[in-house]
Amino acid sequence: MDTPWDLTVVHTADLGPRRLREVRFLLDDAFAGDVDDTDLDHALGGLHVLAHRDGRLAGHAALVQRHLVAGDRPLRAGYVEAVAVAPGERRRGLGAALTGVVEDLAGRAHEATFLGASDEGARLYRSRGWRVWSGPTGVMTPEGVRATPDDDGGVHVHDPAGALDVTARLLCDWRCGDVW
């Protein structure tokens, strides 16, 4: 893909402290400070797509593995985290470029790919064939399954074959902070 950005894929283990700080600063800038340490923590342990322009981090997306249950089917799922585009780089195709790399990576390693999308981000994902998960959502906690109705309609799936029933109940694994 020919873009004005230098796109690289790096595992968390190879990011190092300086690049991790750059990612955190980008998240703070992109989301006007409405992020916390758990948002970055959720993006760790997998692959990071980094977009640089003129030596500056312009965009980021992470792909991590999660265990989800769709209906009664356990899934080895890719989960997209910490998608951020620097304010000065928006509306130029960088979000689509990052998403394209993530879709390619996930398609080679996972049964399906999921993410929780903001209203603004949802338009991009739907334009790329992602479907809204319309069934109820929940989380598998140490105390048992708990519904997450505030997340209903906000989870999207990239399942190019369309094999998943998006009306079924979708459960995610437990974690600190936002579960979806």
CSV table of C-alpha atoms in Angstrom, one decimal, residues 16-147:
chain,number,residue,atom,x,y,z
A,16,GLY,CA,10.7,-0.2,24.0
A,17,PRO,CA,10.0,2.5,26.6
A,18,ARG,CA,10.5,5.5,24.2
A,19,ARG,CA,8.0,4.2,21.6
A,20,LEU,CA,5.5,3.2,24.3
A,21,ARG,CA,5.7,6.8,25.6
A,22,GLU,CA,5.1,8.1,22.0
A,23,VAL,CA,2.0,5.8,21.7
A,24,ARG,CA,0.7,7.0,25.1
A,25,PHE,CA,1.2,10.7,24.1
A,26,LEU,CA,-0.6,10.0,20.8
A,27,LEU,CA,-3.5,8.5,22.6
A,28,ASP,CA,-3.7,11.5,24.9
A,29,ASP,CA,-3.6,13.9,22.0
A,30,ALA,CA,-6.0,11.9,19.8
A,31,PHE,CA,-8.6,11.5,22.6
A,32,ALA,CA,-8.1,14.9,24.3
A,33,GLY,CA,-6.8,13.2,27.4
A,34,ASP,CA,-9.8,10.9,27.8
A,35,VAL,CA,-7.6,7.8,28.2
A,36,ASP,CA,-6.1,6.1,31.2
A,37,ASP,CA,-3.4,3.5,31.8
A,38,THR,CA,-5.8,0.6,31.2
A,39,ASP,CA,-6.4,1.8,27.7
A,40,LEU,CA,-2.7,1.4,26.8
A,41,ASP,CA,-2.5,-1.8,28.9
A,42,HIS,CA,-5.3,-3.3,26.8
A,43,ALA,CA,-3.2,-2.7,23.6
A,44,LEU,CA,-0.1,-4.5,25.0
A,45,GLY,CA,0.9,-8.1,24.3
A,46,GLY,CA,0.3,-8.2,20.6
A,47,LEU,CA,1.1,-6.4,17.4
A,48,HIS,CA,1.3,-2.6,16.9
A,49,VAL,CA,0.9,-0.9,13.6
A,50,LEU,CA,2.8,2.4,13.8
A,51,ALA,CA,2.4,5.2,11.2
A,52,HIS,CA,5.2,7.8,11.0
A,53,ARG,CA,5.4,10.9,8.9
A,54,ASP,CA,8.7,12.9,8.9
A,55,GLY,CA,9.9,10.9,12.0
A,56,ARG,CA,6.8,11.7,14.0
A,57,LEU,CA,4.2,9.2,15.2
A,58,ALA,CA,1.0,10.0,13.3
A,59,GLY,CA,-1.1,6.9,14.0
A,60,HIS,CA,-1.3,3.7,15.9
A,61,ALA,CA,-3.5,0.6,16.1
A,62,ALA,CA,-2.9,-2.6,18.1
A,63,LEU,CA,-4.1,-6.1,17.5
A,64,VAL,CA,-4.2,-8.4,20.6
A,65,GLN,CA,-5.6,-11.9,21.1
A,66,ARG,CA,-8.7,-12.3,23.2
A,67,HIS,CA,-11.0,-15.3,24.0
A,68,LEU,CA,-14.6,-14.5,23.1
A,69,VAL,CA,-17.7,-16.7,23.0
A,70,ALA,CA,-20.2,-16.1,20.2
A,71,GLY,CA,-23.5,-17.9,21.1
A,72,ASP,CA,-22.1,-21.2,22.3
A,73,ARG,CA,-18.9,-21.0,20.1
A,74,PRO,CA,-15.6,-20.1,21.7
A,75,LEU,CA,-13.4,-18.0,19.4
A,76,ARG,CA,-9.7,-17.2,19.2
A,77,ALA,CA,-10.3,-13.6,18.3
A,78,GLY,CA,-8.2,-10.7,17.3
A,79,TYR,CA,-9.2,-7.6,19.1
A,80,VAL,CA,-8.3,-4.1,17.9
A,81,GLU,CA,-7.2,-1.6,20.5
A,82,ALA,CA,-5.9,1.9,20.8
A,83,VAL,CA,-6.6,3.1,17.2
A,84,ALA,CA,-5.5,6.7,17.2
A,85,VAL,CA,-4.7,9.3,14.5
A,86,ALA,CA,-3.0,12.5,15.4
A,87,PRO,CA,-5.4,15.5,15.0
A,88,GLY,CA,-3.4,17.0,12.1
A,89,GLU,CA,-3.5,13.7,10.2
A,90,ARG,CA,-7.2,13.1,10.3
A,91,ARG,CA,-9.4,12.8,7.2
A,92,ARG,CA,-6.5,11.8,5.0
A,93,GLY,CA,-6.9,8.0,4.9
A,94,LEU,CA,-4.6,7.1,7.8
A,95,GLY,CA,-7.3,5.4,9.8
A,96,ALA,CA,-8.2,3.3,6.8
A,97,ALA,CA,-4.5,2.5,6.2
A,98,LEU,CA,-4.0,1.4,9.8
A,99,THR,CA,-7.2,-0.7,9.7
A,100,GLY,CA,-6.2,-2.4,6.4
A,101,VAL,CA,-2.9,-3.6,8.0
A,102,VAL,CA,-4.8,-4.8,11.1
A,103,GLU,CA,-7.4,-6.6,9.0
A,104,ASP,CA,-4.6,-8.4,7.0
A,105,LEU,CA,-2.7,-9.4,10.1
A,106,ALA,CA,-5.8,-10.6,11.9
A,107,GLY,CA,-7.1,-12.5,8.9
A,108,ARG,CA,-4.0,-14.6,9.0
A,109,ALA,CA,-4.1,-15.4,12.7
A,110,HIS,CA,-7.6,-15.2,14.1
A,111,GLU,CA,-11.1,-16.7,13.4
A,112,ALA,CA,-12.6,-13.2,13.5
A,113,THR,CA,-11.6,-9.7,14.5
A,114,PHE,CA,-13.5,-7.5,16.9
A,115,LEU,CA,-13.4,-3.9,18.3
A,116,GLY,CA,-15.4,-1.5,20.3
A,117,ALA,CA,-15.9,1.6,18.2
A,118,SER,CA,-16.7,5.2,18.9
A,119,ASP,CA,-19.5,6.8,16.8
A,120,GLU,CA,-16.9,8.5,14.6
A,121,GLY,CA,-14.8,5.4,14.2
A,122,ALA,CA,-17.8,3.2,13.5
A,123,ARG,CA,-18.4,4.9,10.1
A,124,LEU,CA,-14.9,3.9,9.0
A,125,TYR,CA,-15.3,0.3,10.1
A,126,ARG,CA,-18.7,-0.1,8.5
A,127,SER,CA,-17.4,1.3,5.2
A,128,ARG,CA,-14.7,-1.5,5.3
A,129,GLY,CA,-17.3,-4.3,5.8
A,130,TRP,CA,-17.2,-4.6,9.6
A,131,ARG,CA,-20.6,-5.5,11.0
A,132,VAL,CA,-22.2,-4.2,14.2
A,133,TRP,CA,-22.7,-7.0,16.7
A,134,SER,CA,-26.5,-6.7,17.3
A,135,GLY,CA,-26.8,-9.4,19.9
A,136,PRO,CA,-26.4,-8.8,23.6
A,137,THR,CA,-22.9,-8.4,25.1
A,138,GLY,CA,-21.5,-9.6,28.3
A,139,VAL,CA,-18.3,-10.4,30.2
A,140,MET,CA,-17.1,-13.6,31.9
A,141,THR,CA,-16.1,-12.3,35.3
A,142,PRO,CA,-14.6,-14.3,38.2
A,143,GLU,CA,-18.1,-14.2,39.7
A,144,GLY,CA,-19.8,-15.4,36.5
A,145,VAL,CA,-21.3,-13.9,33.4
A,146,ARG,CA,-22.4,-10.3,33.7
A,147,ALA,CA,-24.3,-8.4,31.0
